[in-house]
Amino acid sequence: MITISRRVAMTVAATATFAFATSSWAADSLPSWKDGATKQSIVQFVEAVTTQGSPDFVPVPERIATFDNDGTLWAEQPIYTQIFFLVDRVKAMAPQHPEWKTQEPFASVLKGDVRGVTAGGEAGVAALLTATHSGMTTDEFSRSVSDWIATAKHPKTGQPFTAMVYQPMLELLDYLRANGFKTYIVSGGGIEFMRPWTEKVYGIPPEQVIGSTGGLKFDMQDGKYVLHKLPNIVLNDDKDGKPVGIQRHIGRRPIAAFGNSDGDLQMLQWTCSGSGRRFCLYVHHTDGAREWAYDRGSHIGALGKGLDEAKLRGWTVVDMKDDWNKVFAFE
Amino acid sequence: MITISRRVAMTVAATATFAFATSSWAADSLPSWKDGATKQSIVQFVEAVTTQGSPDFVPVPERIATFDNDGTLWAEQPIYTQIFFLVDRVKAMAPQHPEWKTQEPFASVLKGDVRGVTAGGEAGVAALLTATHSGMTTDEFSRSVSDWIATAKHPKTGQPFTAMVYQPMLELLDYLRANGFKTYIVSGGGIEFMRPWTEKVYGIPPEQVIGSTGGLKFDMQDGKYVLHKLPNIVLNDDKDGKPVGIQRHIGRRPIAAFGNSDGDLQMLQWTCSGSGRRFCLYVHHTDGAREWAYDRGSHIGALGKGLDEAKLRGWTVVDMKDDWNKVFAFE
């Protein structure tokens, strides 16, 4: 153990010197990242693609970076934040739906069983999503999200969900944007669930949010034009759906992609198989003390195939415990 | 006639004085727009939403402007440019499809009958689109568009199709962007047909192009990850589909919208029914000499309901003949 620690310490020291030698500003802009191979791989990539005359130089318009959200930019345990929202919506809507008291999966959810949301399988989740995420206008839905996220608290930390974002990733988003990158979210979560708060929390505007997408209907309500949310799905923005969503929305292949689960694998494959210099990174949840420790076989954010492919391809894997000085700003 | 001309001249003179008084730079940046009420309405709107302290001030991130393409940014007569592309693709692919010689609608198209494309109704168009716009990768399709548009010529003017863009609209795009607007295309045309050239021609990057969209499949071909174009349609970006496409891609309501046909009406309704200062504009094709003159009942770009609603709502209507000094840069 002591030998390994010394080796690590020496590597860190050597890396730190290198990082400062190449760009002290870059090192300063990622203070929550420990000096080491992981941070070095990020800085080296950014410097390679942004240095005029570098063989890897990429013009600003093509500097597209895509980020998964759940588990990559903010915590996804014990269950996705959107599920907590869904549960609270079921409770808020229950007085108008007395039949839910005995009708599954609503009955379980009303009894406070968060796991009940997924216990009914895909059909159960679909019924809950239909009830809580469709039938209203986009403006009404957006308001319900904004109102909820302003007050809802994470059950473990008691922090607002928007405080459950990873400080090192916020720094990384800023660092990339300062270097001419356009940063996008590409999440399996609902596009309209994220848009009301991503600009404030991540500096990512609504038009740079890609997510699972439901149907919309242009309509008239109370003499005003509205868009009604429909229950059908037009994009399931997970796995194969991620490169599809990227092409639909962006129309060019990213040069950098960031994920944390096997659901992000196709996005990373698509990104890193393009020509020229590319960067793919997996956030590996290894910190059971400050966050959660999970990978293969996890019921949320399972990471198995992705870890294998990262090793095979030489992608960067963040060891949250060892690579991050800080996980959450509130620590 | 003389009396009217004098009135017009006096109005123009008064307007010009006003425009120069409020912003000489703005007036200079729209040289192909004749001084008059139309140009004035544009400049007044832009100054109202961009002047700090103005009651109509709109922060930069919310300055979203959406433009139809066919008939609004470039010519759409005698038929949509994409149809010429489609016809040339059928001809190019015909050697691999000997059955097309006798099979409609391919047979008519191969005989040079451009109208044959639409003569078979929706089913015929769908068959032609499936044959020419799906079955290949997005990269292959993009290349076929780039190659075609680099050499294809408009049948009436002999100009490249990319020269058939309206000079006043190019100036308007630049003027809006110089004032902090993000400019988007929202077209019934194919999203992947436009993206290869919109950045060069309009300064609009692929991620700001919204159009009719086909399905995609993430796939492996010759050991490489690709996206295959499928024949199904996931967005018909016309009429009701325009506000839907805007919400899917942008997630905020534009504050300005520009169109030329009844297919753009819902986009203008959606834009101009939002709160705060808004701007909606119809390009009215009134110049049979320099371009084409058409509106109600035209087989392409019919404008009837839209004209009526523009009058009712006080939207700006561009009279191409009277309001534009120049239509095309090559004149």
XYZ file of C-alpha atoms in Angstrom:
662
model
C 0.000 0.000 0.000
C 2.763 2.409 0.902
C 4.643 1.565 -2.268
C 1.568 2.138 -4.390
C 0.827 5.404 -2.625
C 4.340 6.620 -3.291
C 4.037 5.679 -6.939
C 0.737 7.504 -7.146
C 2.240 10.498 -5.375
C 5.174 10.580 -7.776
C 2.904 10.284 -10.784
C 0.711 13.050 -9.464
C 3.717 15.276 -8.849
C 5.107 14.641 -12.324
C 1.722 15.176 -13.923
C 1.128 18.380 -12.017
C 4.412 19.773 -13.256
C 3.495 18.835 -16.790
C 0.017 20.314 -16.550
C 1.335 23.569 -15.178
C 4.032 23.608 -17.811
C 1.488 23.295 -20.623
C -1.122 25.638 -19.209
C -1.263 27.010 -15.703
C -4.566 28.658 -16.551
C -6.078 25.346 -17.592
C -4.940 23.735 -14.340
C -6.423 26.606 -12.346
C -9.737 26.344 -14.136
C -10.242 22.749 -12.922
C -9.484 23.122 -9.181
C -11.736 20.246 -8.099
C -9.805 17.831 -10.327
C -6.736 16.327 -8.669
C -3.591 16.646 -10.723
C -3.024 13.298 -12.363
C -3.487 11.333 -15.555
C -7.243 11.948 -15.740
C -7.043 15.723 -15.513
C -3.997 15.656 -17.769
C -5.909 13.749 -20.481
C -8.615 16.446 -20.506
C -6.199 19.363 -20.641
C -4.024 17.732 -23.295
C -7.055 17.085 -25.496
C -8.366 20.633 -25.157
C -4.954 22.132 -25.867
C -4.441 19.861 -28.895
C -7.712 20.830 -30.566
C -7.581 24.545 -29.702
C -3.945 25.398 -30.464
C -3.576 27.114 -33.842
C -1.121 25.157 -35.959
C -1.589 21.946 -33.950
C -2.124 18.918 -36.239
C -5.251 18.219 -34.165
C -6.671 21.755 -34.397
C -10.486 21.880 -34.681
C -12.285 25.100 -35.760
C -14.630 26.572 -33.148
C -17.927 25.626 -34.883
C -16.953 21.940 -34.803
C -16.055 21.930 -31.105
C -19.152 20.063 -29.977
C -19.115 18.325 -26.585
C -22.029 16.171 -25.395
C -22.766 15.250 -21.793
C -25.088 12.680 -20.344
C -26.953 14.165 -17.366
C -28.003 11.566 -14.735
C -24.870 10.218 -13.069
C -22.574 12.310 -15.259
C -23.485 15.887 -14.326
C -25.602 15.208 -11.233
C -26.354 12.305 -8.898
C -28.769 9.593 -10.030
C -29.038 7.593 -6.780
C -31.033 6.201 -5.106
C -33.152 6.711 -8.258
C -33.350 9.263 -11.085
C -34.421 12.738 -9.957
C -37.187 12.745 -12.547
C -38.762 9.783 -10.707
C -38.988 11.866 -7.515
C -40.679 14.554 -9.591
C -43.060 11.993 -11.061
C -43.977 10.667 -7.603
C -44.663 14.173 -6.306
C -46.773 14.904 -9.376
C -48.857 11.759 -8.780
C -49.422 12.902 -5.183
C -50.306 16.425 -6.276
C -52.725 15.161 -8.931
C -54.278 12.406 -6.758
C -57.223 14.480 -5.448
C -58.462 14.746 -9.063
C -57.999 10.964 -9.506
C -59.715 9.081 -6.639
C -59.422 5.864 -8.706
C -55.613 5.916 -8.229
C -56.028 4.802 -4.585
C -56.656 1.253 -5.789
C -55.207 1.351 -9.299
C -51.585 0.213 -9.827
C -48.970 1.487 -10.226
C -50.562 4.676 -8.816
C -51.605 3.008 -5.525
C -48.017 1.946 -4.673
C -46.662 5.349 -5.577
C -49.272 7.073 -3.378
C -48.267 4.807 -0.470
C -44.797 6.311 -0.760
C -43.150 3.365 -2.505
C -40.704 5.010 -4.908
C -39.589 1.593 -6.149
C -43.226 0.978 -7.029
C -42.675 3.317 -9.959
C -40.552 0.744 -11.739
C -42.057 -2.406 -10.193
C -44.850 -2.410 -12.788
C -42.303 -2.698 -15.597
C -42.403 -0.649 -18.764
C -46.199 -0.584 -18.909
C -46.388 0.786 -15.373
C -43.789 3.475 -16.034
C -45.568 4.379 -19.269
C -48.876 4.782 -17.401
C -47.232 7.021 -14.806
C -45.442 9.085 -17.443
C -48.636 9.483 -19.464
C -50.511 10.682 -16.390
C -47.839 13.126 -15.198
C -45.983 14.192 -18.355
C -48.754 14.590 -20.927
C -52.166 16.189 -21.228
C -50.960 19.670 -20.299
C -49.342 22.458 -22.306
C -45.545 22.760 -22.519
C -45.791 26.002 -20.513
C -47.838 24.353 -17.778
C -45.435 21.419 -17.592
C -42.432 23.745 -17.504
C -43.959 25.663 -14.597
C -44.659 22.450 -12.661
C -40.989 21.462 -13.067
C -39.706 24.911 -12.057
C -41.965 25.024 -8.997
C -40.974 21.526 -7.917
C -37.224 21.850 -8.389
C -37.183 25.144 -6.450
C -38.258 23.340 -3.253
C -37.772 19.541 -3.563
C -34.943 18.012 -1.542
C -32.779 14.955 -2.080
C -33.844 12.247 0.425
C -30.294 11.379 1.528
C -28.529 14.740 1.672
C -31.475 17.058 2.264
C -29.991 19.301 -0.413
C -31.974 20.745 -3.321
C -31.619 18.415 -6.314
C -29.865 21.207 -8.209
C -27.127 21.124 -5.540
C -26.528 17.444 -6.337
C -24.452 18.440 -9.379
C -20.787 17.483 -9.537
C -18.516 20.466 -8.926
C -15.689 19.030 -11.118
C -18.128 18.660 -14.019
C -19.345 22.252 -13.663
C -15.712 23.340 -13.900
C -15.221 21.101 -16.922
C -18.266 22.608 -18.686
C -16.903 26.113 -18.055
C -13.398 25.122 -19.121
C -14.660 23.680 -22.426
C -16.865 26.699 -23.143
C -13.960 29.036 -22.367
C -12.116 27.116 -25.081
C -14.791 27.608 -27.709
C -16.776 24.418 -27.179
C -20.533 24.288 -27.467
C -21.753 22.069 -24.622
C -24.853 19.876 -25.011
C -26.780 17.604 -22.704
C -27.758 14.272 -24.283
C -29.820 12.480 -21.660
C -32.285 9.641 -21.392
C -34.256 11.986 -19.137
C -37.144 14.031 -20.477
C -36.133 17.005 -22.609
C -38.892 19.200 -21.137
C -38.007 18.110 -17.596
C -34.437 19.426 -17.985
C -34.881 22.605 -19.987
C -36.448 24.757 -17.234
C -33.263 24.648 -15.082
C -30.220 23.601 -17.184
C -29.297 27.155 -18.158
C -29.175 28.307 -14.532
C -27.498 25.171 -13.171
C -25.116 24.179 -15.994
C -25.018 27.227 -18.257
C -26.620 25.065 -20.980
C -29.524 26.792 -22.765
C -32.733 24.912 -23.676
C -31.728 24.626 -27.339
C -28.643 22.638 -26.310
C -30.611 20.092 -24.331
C -31.390 16.780 -26.055
C -33.464 14.246 -24.164
C -36.232 11.725 -24.459
C -39.006 13.502 -26.285
C -42.759 13.146 -26.346
C -45.198 14.147 -29.053
C -46.616 17.670 -29.223
C -49.797 19.083 -30.715
C -50.232 22.687 -31.823
C -53.530 23.744 -30.360
C -55.768 26.570 -29.196
C -56.660 26.833 -25.487
C -58.677 29.687 -23.957
C -58.133 31.689 -27.148
C -54.343 31.253 -27.038
C -51.996 29.140 -29.130
C -50.397 26.381 -27.080
C -48.475 23.138 -27.537
C -50.094 20.183 -25.806
C -47.871 17.367 -24.582
C -48.927 13.976 -25.975
C -48.187 10.559 -24.467
C -46.344 9.133 -27.496
C -42.537 9.034 -27.576
C -40.720 10.478 -30.601
C -37.204 9.905 -29.231
C -36.032 7.457 -26.570
C -32.721 9.194 -26.002
C -30.825 6.272 -24.525
C -28.320 3.772 -25.975
C -28.793 3.731 -29.804
C -31.106 6.710 -29.394
C -28.252 8.984 -28.288
C -26.366 9.174 -31.605
C -29.768 9.484 -33.301
C -30.743 12.403 -31.028
C -27.371 14.038 -31.605
C -27.771 13.849 -35.385
C -31.369 15.109 -35.293
C -30.509 18.097 -33.111
C -26.909 18.965 -33.920
C -26.248 17.468 -37.341
C -22.567 17.014 -36.659
C -20.600 14.433 -34.751
C -19.304 15.649 -31.373
C -15.535 15.643 -30.824
C -15.907 14.951 -27.106
C -18.470 12.936 -25.143
C -18.980 12.330 -21.442
C -21.086 9.609 -19.848
C -21.301 7.288 -16.870
C -23.317 4.232 -17.898
C -23.817 1.626 -20.585
C -26.681 3.803 -21.822
C -24.030 6.287 -22.952
C -21.865 3.740 -24.766
C -23.268 4.374 -28.253
C -22.794 8.135 -27.831
C -19.143 7.571 -26.940
C -18.677 5.063 -29.791
C -20.207 7.519 -32.258
C -18.095 10.398 -30.971
C -14.745 8.644 -30.731
C -14.973 6.750 -34.029
C -14.969 10.020 -35.982
C -11.839 11.186 -37.768
C -9.288 13.470 -36.098
C -8.615 13.891 -32.419
C -11.496 12.810 -30.176
C -12.124 12.541 -26.465
C -14.378 10.111 -24.600
C -14.723 9.984 -20.830
C -16.628 7.806 -18.394
C -17.388 8.971 -14.860
C -16.935 5.870 -12.685
C -18.873 5.982 -9.422
C -16.266 4.721 -6.949
C -16.914 6.937 -3.952
C -19.340 5.300 -1.536
C -18.524 7.870 1.138
C -19.006 11.185 -0.671
C -21.422 9.852 -3.316
C -22.347 6.265 -4.256
C -20.230 3.345 -5.426
C -21.719 1.276 -8.241
C -21.052 -0.036 -11.723
C -21.814 -3.511 -13.141
C -25.287 -4.772 -12.278
C -26.513 -1.578 -10.660
C -30.282 -1.051 -10.983
C -29.496 2.560 -11.979
C -26.633 3.621 -14.234
C -25.097 0.181 -14.728
C -21.595 0.410 -16.202
C -20.107 -2.859 -17.473
C -19.733 -2.953 -21.269
C -18.722 0.680 -21.139
C -15.862 0.020 -18.714
C -14.628 -2.832 -20.910
C -14.756 -0.710 -24.045
C -13.115 2.269 -22.300
C -10.175 0.010 -21.405
C -10.017 -1.380 -24.945
C -10.149 2.052 -26.617
C -8.059 3.991 -24.124
C -10.904 6.289 -23.116
C -10.508 8.304 -19.928
C -12.206 6.822 -16.859
C -12.725 9.157 -13.910
C -12.258 7.467 -10.560
C -14.519 9.763 -8.544
C -12.820 8.847 -5.271
C -9.262 9.391 -6.472
C -9.655 12.001 -9.225
C -11.953 14.545 -7.599
C -10.967 16.814 -4.682
C -14.585 17.601 -4.227
C -17.762 15.941 -5.487
C -20.475 18.436 -4.453
C -20.042 22.158 -3.829
C -21.899 21.836 -0.507
C -19.373 19.368 0.988
C -50.173 57.043 -60.720
C -48.103 60.187 -60.398
C -49.945 61.167 -57.231
C -49.330 57.770 -55.690
C -45.674 57.883 -56.638
C -45.290 61.258 -54.975
C -46.936 59.946 -51.845
C -44.634 56.952 -51.833
C -41.650 59.203 -52.401
C -42.665 61.448 -49.515
C -43.203 58.465 -47.222
C -39.859 57.022 -48.220
C -38.118 60.324 -47.556
C -39.764 60.712 -44.153
C -38.991 57.110 -43.244
C -35.406 57.397 -44.358
C -34.928 60.429 -42.156
C -36.427 58.544 -39.242
C -34.349 55.429 -39.860
C -31.149 57.426 -40.087
C -32.088 59.360 -36.986
C -32.569 56.198 -34.936
C -29.698 54.222 -36.384
C -27.653 55.104 -39.414
C -25.772 51.843 -39.004
C -28.990 49.837 -39.110
C -30.045 51.571 -42.306
C -26.651 50.931 -43.878
C -26.741 47.271 -42.950
C -29.877 46.673 -45.047
C -28.863 48.315 -48.353
C -31.060 46.076 -50.521
C -34.146 47.122 -48.589
C -35.749 50.302 -49.881
C -36.360 52.907 -47.223
C -40.039 52.714 -46.344
C -42.530 51.284 -43.898
C -41.360 47.674 -44.354
C -37.700 48.339 -43.621
C -38.720 50.721 -40.863
C -40.826 48.042 -39.144
C -37.809 45.720 -39.030
C -35.410 48.353 -37.702
C -37.898 49.619 -35.129
C -38.483 46.114 -33.809
C -34.775 45.330 -33.546
C -34.036 48.616 -31.815
C -36.936 48.147 -29.390
C -35.827 44.694 -28.235
C -32.086 45.441 -28.130
C -32.017 48.863 -26.456
C -31.130 48.606 -22.750
C -33.860 50.259 -20.723
C -36.444 49.926 -23.494
C -39.768 48.553 -22.181
C -39.497 45.939 -24.954
C -35.899 44.892 -24.168
C -35.230 41.159 -24.665
C -32.074 39.518 -23.241
C -29.712 38.050 -25.847
C -30.435 34.349 -25.095
C -34.127 34.892 -25.872
C -33.517 36.650 -29.198
C -34.576 33.707 -31.336
C -35.556 34.347 -34.962
C -36.895 31.599 -37.219
C -36.939 31.632 -41.022
C -38.722 29.446 -43.476
C -36.356 28.531 -46.333
C -38.152 27.843 -49.657
C -39.622 31.109 -50.931
C -38.423 33.037 -47.877
C -34.628 32.786 -48.095
C -34.304 31.396 -51.636
C -36.492 30.896 -54.684
C -38.956 28.002 -54.777
C -40.154 28.291 -58.382
C -40.829 26.597 -60.732
C -40.646 23.885 -58.045
C -38.734 23.306 -54.788
C -34.974 22.932 -55.235
C -35.053 19.639 -53.370
C -37.272 18.228 -56.139
C -34.575 19.017 -58.726
C -32.128 17.190 -56.471
C -34.529 14.264 -56.171
C -34.952 14.057 -59.953
C -31.199 14.091 -60.492
C -30.768 11.397 -57.832
C -33.342 9.191 -59.581
C -31.404 9.632 -62.838
C -28.091 8.900 -61.138
C -29.450 5.788 -59.433
C -31.416 4.519 -62.458
C -28.670 2.211 -63.826
C -28.970 0.191 -60.598
C -32.770 0.114 -60.978
C -33.719 -1.065 -64.505
C -37.290 -1.644 -63.264
C -37.757 2.133 -62.915
C -38.019 2.463 -66.719
C -41.567 1.191 -66.551
C -42.450 1.769 -62.913
C -44.264 4.994 -61.943
C -43.519 7.557 -60.689
C -39.915 6.737 -61.609
C -40.656 6.326 -65.332
C -42.093 9.858 -65.660
C -39.212 11.346 -63.715
C -36.680 9.550 -65.937
C -38.445 10.926 -69.015
C -37.623 14.395 -67.668
C -41.072 15.243 -66.382
C -40.363 17.232 -63.199
C -44.111 17.626 -62.619
C -44.287 13.832 -62.649
C -42.739 13.945 -59.213
C -45.903 15.294 -57.685
C -48.384 13.866 -60.218
C -48.472 10.548 -58.331
C -49.746 12.304 -55.216
C -48.405 11.685 -51.744
C -47.762 7.988 -52.368
C -45.690 8.803 -55.445
C -43.651 11.438 -53.635
C -43.158 9.044 -50.718
C -41.853 6.338 -53.077
C -39.421 8.794 -54.666
C -38.264 10.120 -51.298
C -37.778 6.610 -49.940
C -35.689 5.654 -52.964
C -33.513 8.775 -52.963
C -33.428 9.941 -49.335
C -33.120 6.694 -47.344
C -31.090 3.517 -47.387
C -27.745 5.295 -47.201
C -25.719 6.709 -44.291
C -26.093 10.332 -43.228
C -22.513 10.954 -44.411
C -23.211 9.438 -47.841
C -26.387 11.477 -48.204
C -24.622 14.648 -47.106
C -21.920 14.091 -49.723
C -24.503 13.518 -52.458
C -26.145 16.841 -51.558
C -22.818 18.703 -51.431
C -21.710 17.276 -54.770
C -25.024 18.073 -56.422
C -25.420 21.609 -55.123
C -21.854 22.491 -56.160
C -22.756 22.006 -59.845
C -26.547 21.983 -60.355
C -28.061 25.017 -62.066
C -31.469 26.635 -61.863
C -33.382 25.899 -65.108
C -34.584 29.481 -65.621
C -31.607 31.593 -64.573
C -28.761 29.160 -65.187
C -27.386 30.196 -61.808
C -26.282 27.758 -59.114
C -29.203 27.132 -56.762
C -27.193 28.679 -53.933
C -27.161 31.949 -55.922
C -30.972 31.919 -55.924
C -30.987 33.318 -52.373
C -32.544 36.692 -51.700
C -29.910 39.372 -51.087
C -32.195 41.407 -48.768
C -32.780 38.324 -46.605
C -29.037 37.634 -46.334
C -28.628 41.208 -45.105
C -31.491 40.712 -42.669
C -29.910 37.521 -41.260
C -26.616 39.377 -40.732
C -28.366 42.384 -39.239
C -30.246 40.228 -36.719
C -27.122 38.282 -35.753
C -25.176 41.525 -35.330
C -27.900 42.455 -32.839
C -27.527 39.300 -30.771
C -30.178 37.165 -32.468
C -29.742 33.438 -32.995
C -31.104 32.700 -36.475
C -32.775 29.378 -37.277
C -34.189 27.809 -40.405
C -37.572 26.119 -39.913
C -38.417 24.545 -43.253
C -40.705 21.908 -44.694
C -37.646 20.814 -46.667
C -35.475 17.941 -45.500
C -33.211 18.753 -42.573
C -30.338 16.688 -44.014
C -30.799 18.261 -47.444
C -30.207 21.751 -46.027
C -27.466 21.207 -43.468
C -24.576 20.597 -45.893
C -24.743 24.163 -47.289
C -26.686 26.477 -44.914
C -23.607 27.525 -42.947
C -21.779 28.646 -46.091
C -24.783 30.223 -47.787
C -26.719 31.744 -44.852
C -24.258 31.634 -41.953
C -26.652 29.214 -40.230
C -24.884 26.185 -38.713
C -26.371 22.658 -38.966
C -27.569 22.721 -35.350
C -29.766 25.724 -36.166
C -31.501 24.001 -39.066
C -34.915 22.479 -38.385
C -36.632 20.630 -41.202
C -38.679 17.615 -42.099
C -36.884 14.715 -40.510
C -36.637 11.035 -41.314
C -35.822 8.152 -39.007
C -32.222 7.146 -38.319
C -30.643 3.876 -37.212
C -27.316 3.624 -35.400
C -25.447 0.889 -37.213
C -22.130 -0.670 -38.116
C -20.978 -0.624 -41.762
C -17.575 -1.870 -42.951
C -16.382 -1.877 -39.332
C -17.416 1.743 -38.759
C -20.259 3.273 -36.792
C -22.764 5.001 -39.058
C -26.285 6.373 -38.999
C -28.517 4.881 -41.671
C -31.349 6.990 -43.044
C -34.726 5.262 -42.751
C -37.835 5.940 -44.843
C -40.141 6.844 -41.929
C -40.875 10.479 -41.085
C -40.409 11.691 -37.497
C -41.251 15.327 -38.204
C -43.255 16.825 -41.073
C -42.002 20.348 -40.509
C -44.825 22.191 -42.221
C -47.948 23.986 -40.935
C -48.710 22.612 -37.399
C -45.366 20.812 -37.549
C -43.417 24.084 -37.475
C -44.213 25.143 -33.899
C -43.723 21.486 -32.918
C -40.281 21.404 -34.563
C -39.376 24.723 -32.935
C -40.269 23.422 -29.484
C -38.445 20.122 -30.006
C -35.256 21.795 -31.181
C -35.162 25.177 -29.470
C -37.430 24.823 -26.437
C -38.318 28.495 -26.444
C -40.746 30.539 -28.473
C -39.102 32.750 -31.121
C -39.612 36.507 -30.848
C -39.435 36.947 -34.626
C -40.554 34.728 -37.498
C -40.295 35.033 -41.271
C -42.231 33.082 -43.858
C -43.821 33.307 -47.291
C -46.638 30.786 -47.456
C -49.631 29.383 -45.628
C -47.323 26.561 -44.524
C -45.602 29.131 -42.313
C -48.777 30.505 -40.764
C -48.672 28.395 -37.588
C -45.033 29.374 -36.991
C -45.994 33.037 -37.223
C -49.069 32.523 -35.032
C -46.963 30.735 -32.406
C -44.278 33.423 -32.496
C -46.464 36.501 -32.467
C -48.930 35.282 -29.831
C -46.186 35.198 -27.189
C -45.946 37.928 -24.571
C -43.805 41.027 -25.074
C -42.750 42.616 -28.347
C -42.864 40.252 -31.325
C -42.249 40.492 -35.045
C -43.828 38.482 -37.854
C -43.112 39.021 -41.525
C -44.397 37.531 -44.748
C -42.425 37.763 -47.987
C -45.027 38.367 -50.694
C -43.927 37.297 -54.168
C -45.040 40.258 -56.262
C -42.171 40.589 -58.705
C -42.865 38.655 -61.898
C -39.970 40.350 -63.647
C -37.074 39.824 -61.255
C -38.516 36.707 -59.566
C -42.020 35.194 -59.715
C -45.419 36.645 -58.860
C -47.762 34.305 -56.984
C -49.846 33.972 -53.866
C -53.381 32.522 -53.543
C -53.844 29.222 -55.351
C -50.220 28.788 -56.383
C -49.173 25.125 -56.732
C -46.025 26.051 -54.746
C -45.946 28.368 -51.753
C -49.609 29.371 -51.808
C -50.269 32.416 -49.623
C -53.915 33.196 -48.877
C -54.864 32.631 -45.226
C -51.497 34.048 -44.266
C -52.095 37.306 -46.147
C -55.497 37.656 -44.505
C -54.080 37.031 -41.044
C -51.125 39.369 -41.633
C -53.595 42.154 -42.426
C -55.694 41.315 -39.375
C -52.719 41.181 -36.987
C -50.667 43.997 -38.467
C -47.763 41.763 -39.454
C -45.237 43.134 -41.913
C -45.751 42.060 -45.533
C -42.793 42.508 -47.879
C -43.794 43.576 -51.360
C -40.796 42.126 -53.192
C -41.271 44.431 -56.160
C -41.584 47.641 -54.161
C -39.571 46.917 -51.016
C -36.410 45.345 -52.419
C -33.767 47.243 -54.433
C -32.329 43.941 -55.422
C -33.687 40.394 -55.285
C -30.618 38.319 -56.222
C -26.960 39.305 -55.825
C -26.280 38.283 -59.460
C -28.757 40.767 -60.932
